PDB file of C-alpha atoms in Angstrom:
ATOM      1  CA  MET A 130      27.723 -96.679  91.874  1.00 94.00           C
ATOM      2  CA  LYS A 131      29.579 -95.917  88.656  1.00 98.00           C
ATOM      3  CA  PHE A 132      28.005 -95.148  85.300  1.00 98.00           C
ATOM      4  CA  THR A 133      29.227 -96.493  81.975  1.00 98.00           C
ATOM      5  CA  LEU A 134      28.316 -94.974  78.625  1.00 98.00           C
ATOM      6  CA  SER A 135      27.290 -97.550  76.027  1.00 98.00           C
ATOM      7  CA  VAL A 136      28.076 -96.504  72.461  1.00 98.00           C
ATOM      8  CA  ALA A 137      26.698 -99.669  70.888  1.00 97.00           C
ATOM      9  CA  LEU A 138      25.721 -99.351  67.225  1.00 96.00           C
ATOM     10  CA  SER A 139      26.640 -95.662  66.995  1.00 98.00           C
ATOM     11  CA  PRO A 140      28.221 -94.459  63.738  1.00 97.00           C
ATOM     12  CA  PRO A 141      32.025 -94.794  63.879  1.00 98.00           C
ATOM     13  CA  ASP A 142      32.671 -91.103  63.299  1.00 98.00           C
ATOM     14  CA  GLN A 143      30.805 -90.266  66.534  1.00 98.00           C
ATOM     15  CA  LEU A 144      32.816 -92.459  68.898  1.00 98.00           C
ATOM     16  CA  ALA A 145      35.661 -90.148  69.890  1.00 98.00           C
ATOM     17  CA  GLU A 146      33.334 -87.210  70.484  1.00 98.00           C
ATOM     18  CA  LEU A 147      30.945 -89.313  72.570  1.00 98.00           C
ATOM     19  CA  ALA A 148      33.844 -90.628  74.684  1.00 98.00           C
ATOM     20  CA  ARG A 149      35.076 -87.086  75.329  1.00 98.00           C
ATOM     21  CA  CYS A 150      31.595 -85.968  76.315  1.00 98.00           C
ATOM     22  CA  GLY A 151      31.198 -88.940  78.647  1.00 98.00           C
ATOM     23  CA  GLU A 152      34.515 -88.156  80.307  1.00 98.00           C
ATOM     24  CA  GLU A 153      33.548 -84.514  80.798  1.00 98.00           C
ATOM     25  CA  ASN A 154      30.215 -85.465  82.386  1.00 98.00           C
ATOM     26  CA  GLY A 155      31.110 -87.980  85.061  1.00 98.00           C
ATOM     27  CA  PHE A 156      30.981 -91.337  83.286  1.00 98.00           C
ATOM     28  CA  SER A 157      33.635 -93.764  84.511  1.00 98.00           C
ATOM     29  CA  SER A 158      33.826 -95.935  81.396  1.00 98.00           C
ATOM     30  CA  VAL A 159      32.721 -96.506  77.831  1.00 99.00           C
ATOM     31  CA  ALA A 160      31.305 -99.925  76.899  1.00 98.00           C
ATOM     32  CA  LEU A 161      31.778-101.293  73.382  1.00 98.00           C
ATOM     33  CA  PRO A 162      29.897-104.240  71.870  1.00 97.00           C
ATOM     34  CA  ASP A 163      31.281-106.935  69.619  1.00 97.00           C
ATOM     35  CA  SER A 164      29.959-108.846  66.620  1.00 96.00           C
ATOM     36  CA  LEU A 165      32.146-110.271  63.882  1.00 96.00           C
ATOM     37  CA  PHE A 166      29.591-110.139  61.087  1.00 96.00           C
ATOM     38  CA  TYR A 167      25.888-110.273  60.254  1.00 97.00           C
ATOM     39  CA  SER A 168      24.908-113.623  58.782  1.00 97.00           C
ATOM     40  CA  GLU A 169      21.844-113.589  56.568  1.00 96.00           C
ATOM     41  CA  GLU A 170      20.473-116.658  58.320  1.00 94.00           C
ATOM     42  CA  THR A 171      21.185-117.923  61.828  1.00 95.00           C
ATOM     43  CA  SER A 172      21.063-121.452  63.189  1.00 96.00           C
ATOM     44  CA  ALA A 173      20.391-120.261  66.745  1.00 96.00           C
ATOM     45  CA  GLN A 174      18.153-117.643  68.326  1.00 95.00           C
ATOM     46  CA  TYR A 175      19.547-114.473  69.845  1.00 94.00           C
ATOM     47  CA  PRO A 176      19.316-115.161  73.603  1.00 93.00           C
ATOM     48  CA  TYR A 177      18.616-111.637  74.886  1.00 90.00           C
ATOM     49  CA  THR A 178      15.350-110.704  73.160  1.00 90.00           C
ATOM     50  CA  ALA A 179      11.923-112.134  73.870  1.00 88.00           C
ATOM     51  CA  ASP A 180      11.370-113.345  70.304  1.00 94.00           C
ATOM     52  CA  GLY A 181      14.947-114.520  69.660  1.00 94.00           C
ATOM     53  CA  ASN A 182      15.476-112.052  66.810  1.00 94.00           C
ATOM     54  CA  ARG A 183      18.387-109.667  66.479  1.00 95.00           C
ATOM     55  CA  PHE A 184      17.507-106.005  67.048  1.00 92.00           C
ATOM     56  CA  TRP A 185      20.006-104.743  64.455  1.00 95.00           C
ATOM     57  CA  GLY A 186      20.313-105.215  60.713  1.00 95.00           C
ATOM     58  CA  ALA A 187      22.944-106.068  58.148  1.00 96.00           C
ATOM     59  CA  GLU A 188      23.886-102.398  57.680  1.00 95.00           C
ATOM     60  CA  THR A 189      24.284-101.627  61.390  1.00 95.00           C
ATOM     61  CA  PRO A 190      27.905-100.608  62.141  1.00 95.00           C
ATOM     62  CA  TRP A 191      29.976-102.797  64.462  1.00 94.00           C
ATOM     63  CA  VAL A 192      33.454-101.288  64.656  1.00 96.00           C
ATOM     64  CA  ASP A 193      36.081-103.634  66.042  1.00 98.00           C
ATOM     65  CA  PRO A 194      35.980-102.784  69.774  1.00 98.00           C
ATOM     66  CA  LEU A 195      39.738-102.988  70.342  1.00 98.00           C
ATOM     67  CA  LEU A 196      40.508-100.635  67.462  1.00 98.00           C
ATOM     68  CA  ALA A 197      37.721 -98.319  68.586  1.00 98.00           C
ATOM     69  CA  THR A 198      39.126 -98.288  72.122  1.00 98.00           C
ATOM     70  CA  THR A 199      42.523 -97.036  70.991  1.00 98.00           C
ATOM     71  CA  TRP A 200      40.848 -94.364  68.833  1.00 98.00           C
ATOM     72  CA  MET A 201      38.734 -93.090  71.721  1.00 98.00           C
ATOM     73  CA  ALA A 202      41.576 -93.337  74.230  1.00 98.00           C
ATOM     74  CA  ALA A 203      43.650 -90.994  72.061  1.00 98.00           C
ATOM     75  CA  ALA A 204      40.848 -88.416  72.338  1.00 98.00           C
ATOM     76  CA  THR A 205      40.496 -88.702  76.138  1.00 98.00           C
ATOM     77  CA  SER A 206      42.692 -88.844  79.213  1.00 98.00           C
ATOM     78  CA  THR A 207      40.947 -90.497  82.174  1.00 98.00           C
ATOM     79  CA  ILE A 208      37.833 -92.413  81.114  1.00 98.00           C
ATOM     80  CA  ARG A 209      38.177 -96.197  80.934  1.00 98.00           C
ATOM     81  CA  PHE A 210      36.951 -98.623  78.274  1.00 98.00           C
ATOM     82  CA  TYR A 211      35.730-102.201  78.237  1.00 98.00           C
ATOM     83  CA  THR A 212      34.147-104.617  75.817  1.00 98.00           C
ATOM     84  CA  SER A 213      30.588-105.642  76.588  1.00 97.00           C
ATOM     85  CA  VAL A 214      31.213-108.288  75.555  1.00 97.00           C
ATOM     86  CA  LEU A 215      33.886-109.591  73.193  1.00 98.00           C
ATOM     87  CA  LYS A 216      33.066-113.020  71.720  1.00 98.00           C
ATOM     88  CA  LEU A 217      36.005-115.098  72.915  1.00 98.00           C
ATOM     89  CA  GLY A 218      34.868-118.521  71.730  1.00 97.00           C
ATOM     90  CA  SER A 219      35.598-117.863  68.057  1.00 96.00           C
ATOM     91  CA  ARG A 220      38.988-116.189  68.623  1.00 97.00           C
ATOM     92  CA  HIS A 221      42.449-117.659  69.219  1.00 98.00           C
ATOM     93  CA  PRO A 222      43.710-116.435  72.599  1.00 98.00           C
ATOM     94  CA  VAL A 223      47.385-116.155  71.622  1.00 98.00           C
ATOM     95  CA  VAL A 224      46.600-113.732  68.799  1.00 98.00           C
ATOM     96  CA  LEU A 225      44.090-111.925  71.006  1.00 98.00           C
ATOM     97  CA  ALA A 226      46.662-111.587  73.798  1.00 98.00           C
ATOM     98  CA  ARG A 227      48.926-109.676  71.417  1.00 98.00           C
ATOM     99  CA  GLN A 228      46.061-107.292  70.614  1.00 98.00           C
ATOM    100  CA  LEU A 229      45.108-106.815  74.267  1.00 98.00           C
ATOM    101  CA  GLY A 230      48.665-106.102  75.328  1.00 98.00           C
ATOM    102  CA  SER A 231      48.867-103.456  72.636  1.00 98.00           C
ATOM    103  CA  VAL A 232      45.542-101.922  73.702  1.00 98.00           C
ATOM    104  CA  ALA A 233      46.768-101.758  77.299  1.00 98.00           C
ATOM    105  CA  ALA A 234      49.953 -99.991  76.221  1.00 98.00           C
ATOM    106  CA  LEU A 235      48.202 -97.513  73.926  1.00 98.00           C
ATOM    107  CA  THR A 236      45.482 -96.601  76.439  1.00 98.00           C
ATOM    108  CA  GLY A 237      47.680 -96.326  79.519  1.00 98.00           C
ATOM    109  CA  ASP A 238      46.003 -99.412  81.029  1.00 98.00           C
ATOM    110  CA  ARG A 239      42.535 -97.862  80.788  1.00 98.00           C
ATOM    111  CA  PHE A 240      41.009-101.051  79.409  1.00 98.00           C
ATOM    112  CA  GLY A 241      39.061-103.986  80.829  1.00 98.00           C
ATOM    113  CA  LEU A 242      38.141-107.111  78.882  1.00 98.00           C
ATOM    114  CA  GLY A 243      34.466-107.964  78.965  1.00 98.00           C
ATOM    115  CA  LEU A 244      34.145-111.406  77.425  1.00 98.00           C
ATOM    116  CA  GLY A 245      31.627-114.093  76.619  1.00 98.00           C
ATOM    117  CA  VAL A 246      31.486-117.341  74.720  1.00 98.00           C
ATOM    118  CA  GLY A 247      29.325-116.147  71.825  1.00 97.00           C
ATOM    119  CA  TRP A 248      25.859-117.287  70.775  1.00 96.00           C
ATOM    120  CA  LEU A 249      26.003-117.585  66.961  1.00 97.00           C
ATOM    121  CA  PRO A 250      27.193-120.946  65.566  1.00 97.00           C
ATOM    122  CA  GLU A 251      28.146-119.307  62.263  1.00 97.00           C
ATOM    123  CA  GLU A 252      30.648-117.028  64.044  1.00 97.00           C
ATOM    124  CA  PHE A 253      32.449-120.145  65.199  1.00 97.00           C
ATOM    125  CA  GLU A 254      32.189-122.384  62.170  1.00 97.00           C
ATOM    126  CA  TRP A 255      32.959-119.697  59.568  1.00 97.00           C
ATOM    127  CA  CYS A 256      36.057-118.694  61.550  1.00 97.00           C
ATOM    128  CA  GLY A 257      37.291-122.282  61.579  1.00 97.00           C
ATOM    129  CA  VAL A 258      36.342-123.025  65.194  1.00 97.00           C
ATOM    130  CA  PRO A 259      33.891-125.790  66.198  1.00 96.00           C
ATOM    131  CA  TYR A 260      30.733-124.676  67.991  1.00 97.00           C
ATOM    132  CA  ALA A 261      30.707-127.896  69.985  1.00 97.00           C
ATOM    133  CA  GLY A 262      32.883-127.771  73.082  1.00 97.00           C
ATOM    134  CA  ARG A 263      32.815-123.975  73.111  1.00 97.00           C
ATOM    135  CA  GLY A 264      32.504-123.712  76.893  1.00 97.00           C
ATOM    136  CA  LYS A 265      35.647-125.662  77.690  1.00 97.00           C
ATOM    137  CA  ARG A 266      37.486-123.926  74.873  1.00 98.00           C
ATOM    138  CA  THR A 267      36.527-120.532  76.312  1.00 98.00           C
ATOM    139  CA  ASP A 268      37.666-121.524  79.800  1.00 98.00           C
ATOM    140  CA  GLU A 269      41.058-122.508  78.423  1.00 98.00           C
ATOM    141  CA  ALA A 270      41.237-119.316  76.379  1.00 98.00           C
ATOM    142  CA  ILE A 271      40.696-117.267  79.543  1.00 98.00           C
ATOM    143  CA  GLU A 272      43.519-119.157  81.246  1.00 98.00           C
ATOM    144  CA  VAL A 273      45.798-118.513  78.262  1.00 98.00           C
ATOM    145  CA  LEU A 274      45.009-114.798  78.230  1.00 98.00           C
ATOM    146  CA  ARG A 275      45.629-114.445  81.956  1.00 98.00           C
ATOM    147  CA  LEU A 276      48.922-116.289  81.627  1.00 98.00           C
ATOM    148  CA  ILE A 277      50.311-114.299  78.691  1.00 98.00           C
ATOM    149  CA  LEU A 278      49.049-110.907  79.889  1.00 98.00           C
ATOM    150  CA  GLY A 279      50.678-111.528  83.261  1.00 98.00           C
ATOM    151  CA  GLY A 280      54.067-111.053  81.594  1.00 97.00           C
ATOM    152  CA  GLY A 281      57.180-113.168  81.574  1.00 97.00           C
ATOM    153  CA  MET A 282      58.011-116.397  79.758  1.00 98.00           C
ATOM    154  CA  VAL A 283      55.045-118.779  79.872  1.00 98.00           C
ATOM    155  CA  ASP A 284      53.814-122.030  78.360  1.00 98.00           C
ATOM    156  CA  TYR A 285      50.438-123.781  78.277  1.00 98.00           C
ATOM    157  CA  HIS A 286      49.396-127.368  77.599  1.00 98.00           C
ATOM    158  CA  GLY A 287      45.654-127.935  77.455  1.00 98.00           C
ATOM    159  CA  GLU A 288      43.045-129.809  75.461  1.00 97.00           C
ATOM    160  CA  HIS A 289      42.390-126.973  73.009  1.00 97.00           C
ATOM    161  CA  PHE A 290      45.551-124.863  73.219  1.00 98.00           C
ATOM    162  CA  ASP A 291      49.127-126.033  73.467  1.00 98.00           C
ATOM    163  CA  PHE A 292      52.304-123.972  73.150  1.00 98.00           C
ATOM    164  CA  GLY A 293      55.843-123.850  74.453  1.00 98.00           C
ATOM    165  CA  LYS A 294      57.711-121.063  76.171  1.00 98.00           C
ATOM    166  CA  LEU A 295      56.832-117.613  74.823  1.00 98.00           C
ATOM    167  CA  ARG A 296      56.722-114.027  75.974  1.00 98.00           C
ATOM    168  CA  MET A 297      54.780-111.065  74.640  1.00 97.00           C
ATOM    169  CA  SER A 298      55.910-107.518  75.241  1.00 97.00           C
ATOM    170  CA  PRO A 299      54.620-105.085  76.213  1.00 95.00           C
ATOM    171  CA  ALA A 300      52.416-106.766  78.779  1.00 96.00           C
ATOM    172  CA  PRO A 301      49.941-104.622  80.722  1.00 98.00           C
ATOM    173  CA  ARG A 302      51.646-102.680  83.496  1.00 97.00           C
ATOM    174  CA  GLN A 303      48.539-103.042  85.639  1.00 97.00           C
ATOM    175  CA  HIS A 304      46.159-105.944  86.101  1.00 98.00           C
ATOM    176  CA  MET A 305      43.657-106.057  83.230  1.00 98.00           C
ATOM    177  CA  PRO A 306      40.230-106.845  84.706  1.00 98.00           C
ATOM    178  CA  PHE A 307      38.126-109.540  83.056  1.00 98.00           C
ATOM    179  CA  TYR A 308      34.349-109.101  83.152  1.00 98.00           C
ATOM    180  CA  ILE A 309      32.523-112.300  82.265  1.00 98.00           C
ATOM    181  CA  GLY A 310      29.215-111.966  80.435  1.00 98.00           C
ATOM    182  CA  GLY A 311      26.272-114.326  80.130  1.00 95.00           C
ATOM    183  CA  HIS A 312      23.157-115.315  82.062  1.00 96.00           C
ATOM    184  CA  SER A 313      23.334-119.109  81.919  1.00 96.00           C
ATOM    185  CA  PRO A 314      24.393-121.219  84.926  1.00 97.00           C
ATOM    186  CA  ALA A 315      27.647-122.057  83.135  1.00 97.00           C
ATOM    187  CA  ALA A 316      28.358-118.377  82.464  1.00 98.00           C
ATOM    188  CA  LEU A 317      27.765-117.477  86.107  1.00 98.00           C
ATOM    189  CA  ARG A 318      30.088-120.247  87.259  1.00 98.00           C
ATOM    190  CA  ARG A 319      32.703-118.975  84.807  1.00 98.00           C
ATOM    191  CA  ALA A 320      32.355-115.457  86.191  1.00 98.00           C
ATOM    192  CA  ALA A 321      32.774-116.636  89.765  1.00 98.00           C
ATOM    193  CA  ARG A 322      35.812-118.700  88.875  1.00 98.00           C
ATOM    194  CA  TYR A 323      37.690-116.395  86.504  1.00 98.00           C
ATOM    195  CA  GLY A 324      36.154-112.938  86.622  1.00 98.00           C
ATOM    196  CA  ASP A 325      36.931-109.632  88.247  1.00 98.00           C
ATOM    197  CA  GLY A 326      33.281-108.926  87.599  1.00 98.00           C
ATOM    198  CA  TRP A 327      30.159-109.970  85.721  1.00 98.00           C
ATOM    199  CA  SER A 328      28.503-108.118  82.852  1.00 98.00           C
ATOM    200  CA  SER A 329      24.790-108.453  82.152  1.00 97.00           C
ATOM    201  CA  ALA A 330      22.902-108.096  78.931  1.00 95.00           C
ATOM    202  CA  MET A 331      19.421-106.564  79.132  1.00 95.00           C
ATOM    203  CA  MET A 332      17.680-107.752  82.315  1.00 97.00           C
ATOM    204  CA  ARG A 333      14.688-106.847  84.435  1.00 97.00           C
ATOM    205  CA  PHE A 334      15.274-105.765  88.017  1.00 98.00           C
ATOM    206  CA  GLU A 335      14.011-108.892  89.792  1.00 98.00           C
ATOM    207  CA  GLU A 336      15.983-111.186  87.489  1.00 98.00           C
ATOM    208  CA  LEU A 337      19.034-109.012  88.081  1.00 98.00           C
ATOM    209  CA  ARG A 338      18.574-109.269  91.848  1.00 98.00           C
ATOM    210  CA  GLU A 339      18.331-113.060  91.688  1.00 98.00           C
ATOM    211  CA  THR A 340      21.393-113.292  89.450  1.00 98.00           C
ATOM    212  CA  ILE A 341      23.535-111.122  91.720  1.00 98.00           C
ATOM    213  CA  ASP A 342      22.482-113.194  94.735  1.00 98.00           C
ATOM    214  CA  ARG A 343      23.403-116.380  92.866  1.00 98.00           C
ATOM    215  CA  LEU A 344      26.781-114.948  91.858  1.00 98.00           C
ATOM    216  CA  ARG A 345      27.517-114.112  95.479  1.00 98.00           C
ATOM    217  CA  GLU A 346      26.798-117.732  96.393  1.00 98.00           C
ATOM    218  CA  LEU A 347      29.110-118.968  93.642  1.00 98.00           C
ATOM    219  CA  LEU A 348      31.861-116.538  94.675  1.00 98.00           C
ATOM    220  CA  ALA A 349      31.637-117.857  98.226  1.00 98.00           C
ATOM    221  CA  GLU A 350      31.937-121.431  96.930  1.00 98.00           C
ATOM    222  CA  GLN A 351      35.135-120.380  95.148  1.00 98.00           C
ATOM    223  CA  GLY A 352      36.495-118.822  98.341  1.00 98.00           C
ATOM    224  CA  ARG A 353      36.156-115.379  96.794  1.00 98.00           C
ATOM    225  CA  ALA A 354      33.390-113.864  98.915  1.00 97.00           C
ATOM    226  CA  ASP A 355      35.614-110.998 100.059  1.00 97.00           C
ATOM    227  CA  ASP A 356      37.342-110.356  96.715  1.00 97.00           C
ATOM    228  CA  PRO A 357      36.576-107.129  94.846  1.00 97.00           C
ATOM    229  CA  PHE A 358      33.982-107.945  92.195  1.00 98.00           C
ATOM    230  CA  GLU A 359      32.068-105.693  89.776  1.00 98.00           C
ATOM    231  CA  PHE A 360      28.399-106.140  88.896  1.00 98.00           C
ATOM    232  CA  GLN A 361      27.809-104.349  85.586  1.00 98.00           C
ATOM    233  CA  ALA A 362      24.132-104.105  84.730  1.00 98.00           C
ATOM    234  CA  VAL A 363      21.869-103.141  81.858  1.00 98.00           C
ATOM    235  CA  CYS A 364      18.596-102.967  83.776  1.00 98.00           C
ATOM    236  CA  ILE A 365      15.568-102.286  81.576  1.00 97.00           C
ATOM    237  CA  ASP A 366      12.907-101.424  84.164  1.00 97.00           C
ATOM    238  CA  ARG A 367      14.538 -99.171  86.796  1.00 97.00           C
ATOM    239  CA  PHE A 368      15.442 -95.635  85.721  1.00 96.00           C
ATOM    240  CA  GLY A 369      15.978 -92.184  87.176  1.00 96.00           C
ATOM    241  CA  ALA A 370      17.901 -91.402  90.336  1.00 97.00           C
ATOM    242  CA  ASP A 371      15.607 -93.561  92.470  1.00 97.00           C
ATOM    243  CA  GLY A 372      15.856 -96.477  90.056  1.00 98.00           C
ATOM    244  CA  TYR A 373      19.633 -96.448  90.065  1.00 98.00           C
ATOM    245  CA  ARG A 374      19.650 -96.218  93.865  1.00 98.00           C
ATOM    246  CA  GLU A 375      17.518 -99.378  93.881  1.00 98.00           C
ATOM    247  CA  GLN A 376      20.034-101.053  91.602  1.00 98.00           C
ATOM    248  CA  ALA A 377      22.860-100.040  93.927  1.00 98.00           C
ATOM    249  CA  GLU A 378      20.978-101.510  96.884  1.00 98.00           C
ATOM    250  CA  ILE A 379      20.917-104.977  95.306  1.00 98.00           C
ATOM    251  CA  GLY A 380      24.628-104.811  94.508  1.00 98.00           C
ATOM    252  CA  VAL A 381      25.001-103.185  91.091  1.00 98.00           C
ATOM    253  CA  THR A 382      28.329-101.356  91.038  1.00 98.00           C
ATOM    254  CA  ASP A 383      28.262-100.127  87.439  1.00 98.00           C
ATOM    255  CA  ALA A 384      25.121 -99.085  85.541  1.00 98.00           C
ATOM    256  CA  VAL A 385      25.523 -99.294  81.764  1.00 98.00           C
ATOM    257  CA  VAL A 386      23.335 -96.711  80.043  1.00 98.00           C
ATOM    258  CA  MET A 387      22.661 -95.128  76.659  1.00 98.00           C
ATOM    259  CA  PRO A 388      21.271 -91.700  77.595  1.00 98.00           C
ATOM    260  CA  TRP A 389      19.871 -90.732  74.165  1.00 98.00           C
ATOM    261  CA  VAL A 390      17.518 -93.705  74.209  1.00 97.00           C
ATOM    262  CA  PHE A 391      15.799 -92.151  77.252  1.00 97.00           C
ATOM    263  CA  ASP A 392      15.138 -89.111  75.064  1.00 98.00           C
ATOM    264  CA  GLY A 393      13.617 -91.156  72.256  1.00 97.00           C
ATOM    265  CA  LEU A 394      16.647 -90.972  69.975  1.00 98.00           C
ATOM    266  CA  GLY A 395      17.891 -93.854  67.840  1.00 95.00           C
ATOM    267  CA  PHE A 396      21.362 -95.313  67.413  1.00 95.00           C
ATOM    268  CA  ASP A 397      21.881 -93.165  64.318  1.00 95.00           C
ATOM    269  CA  ALA A 398      20.856 -89.848  65.898  1.00 98.00           C
ATOM    270  CA  ASP A 399      23.208 -86.945  65.296  1.00 98.00           C
ATOM    271  CA  VAL A 400      26.118 -86.575  67.689  1.00 98.00           C
ATOM    272  CA  SER A 401      25.059 -83.153  68.955  1.00 98.00           C
ATOM    273  CA  SER A 402      21.717 -84.528  70.155  1.00 98.00           C
ATOM    274  CA  LYS A 403      23.449 -87.475  71.804  1.00 98.00           C
ATOM    275  CA  LYS A 404      25.817 -85.133  73.632  1.00 98.00           C
ATOM    276  CA  ASP A 405      22.848 -83.125  74.883  1.00 98.00           C
ATOM    277  CA  SER A 406      21.371 -86.362  76.256  1.00 98.00           C
ATOM    278  CA  ILE A 407      24.647 -87.260  77.969  1.00 98.00           C
ATOM    279  CA  LYS A 408      24.786 -83.862  79.682  1.00 98.00           C
ATOM    280  CA  LYS A 409      21.122 -84.071  80.686  1.00 98.00           C
ATOM    281  CA  PHE A 410      21.589 -87.545  82.184  1.00 98.00           C
ATOM    282  CA  ALA A 411      24.663 -86.378  84.086  1.00 98.00           C
ATOM    283  CA  ASP A 412      22.828 -83.366  85.509  1.00 98.00           C
ATOM    284  CA  GLU A 413      19.630 -85.193  86.439  1.00 97.00           C
ATOM    285  CA  THR A 414      20.893 -88.648  87.433  1.00 98.00           C
ATOM    286  CA  ILE A 415      24.632 -89.028  87.947  1.00 98.00           C
ATOM    287  CA  SER A 416      24.860 -85.961  90.157  1.00 97.00           C
ATOM    288  CA  ALA A 417      21.839 -87.088  92.185  1.00 96.00           C
ATOM    289  CA  VAL A 418      22.990 -90.667  92.680  1.00 95.00           C
TER     290      VAL A 418
END
């Protein structure tokens, strides 16, 4: 099992130092969240809390995850980065492909794209993208990204995206993994069809077990049962060395954690305290697992 350090909602000036500390203490990756803006009102409920409310406020910092990745990569040498997850439905994949190719070049291919459709209608509509049809649009966007990031002269002719021969350079020198997020049946099918892995939001252990089993069934239906596939999990009711061993037993390959939360610290805690929590977690859990 690998461990990924989540830096969600941390102050921007802490990011590079947290990434360095994670690298020095055995974390394989850093996970970065994505949200375009905070709308005062929402026309849909947040799908990953019991009451449907967001757990952050209008002043909570959400640094662009691609820019943050290049900043943290410059301060580190081996640790990897991925979005968890970038909202693809409201973005144009041709423009995004240019950004991703640049991130790959500037990080030495230490980047994986965690992606999802997006849950907030306002993020679509206010960016000029219809909320209706978002699933099919996202599927096409994934195909476009794969095509362009693969290098060479390519064209695409779909329902939502249509362009003639083009090439973007530099393209990633190594395969950029795509980790598909979401808990819905459609999201799981998308992960099995397009993904190099699946990324969970907050889930309880039994739900996580059932979801991994279902993904294995879907991968087999796609003829991908023997393909390498990552299961990235944010499990909210199994902790400590024994808890992470249990997660590994059901198939989790990458546990996404925020060590300072285990010590009762908030997102805005000082960076020194967060680094102490990272080192403590590494000593007590990573080394044991």
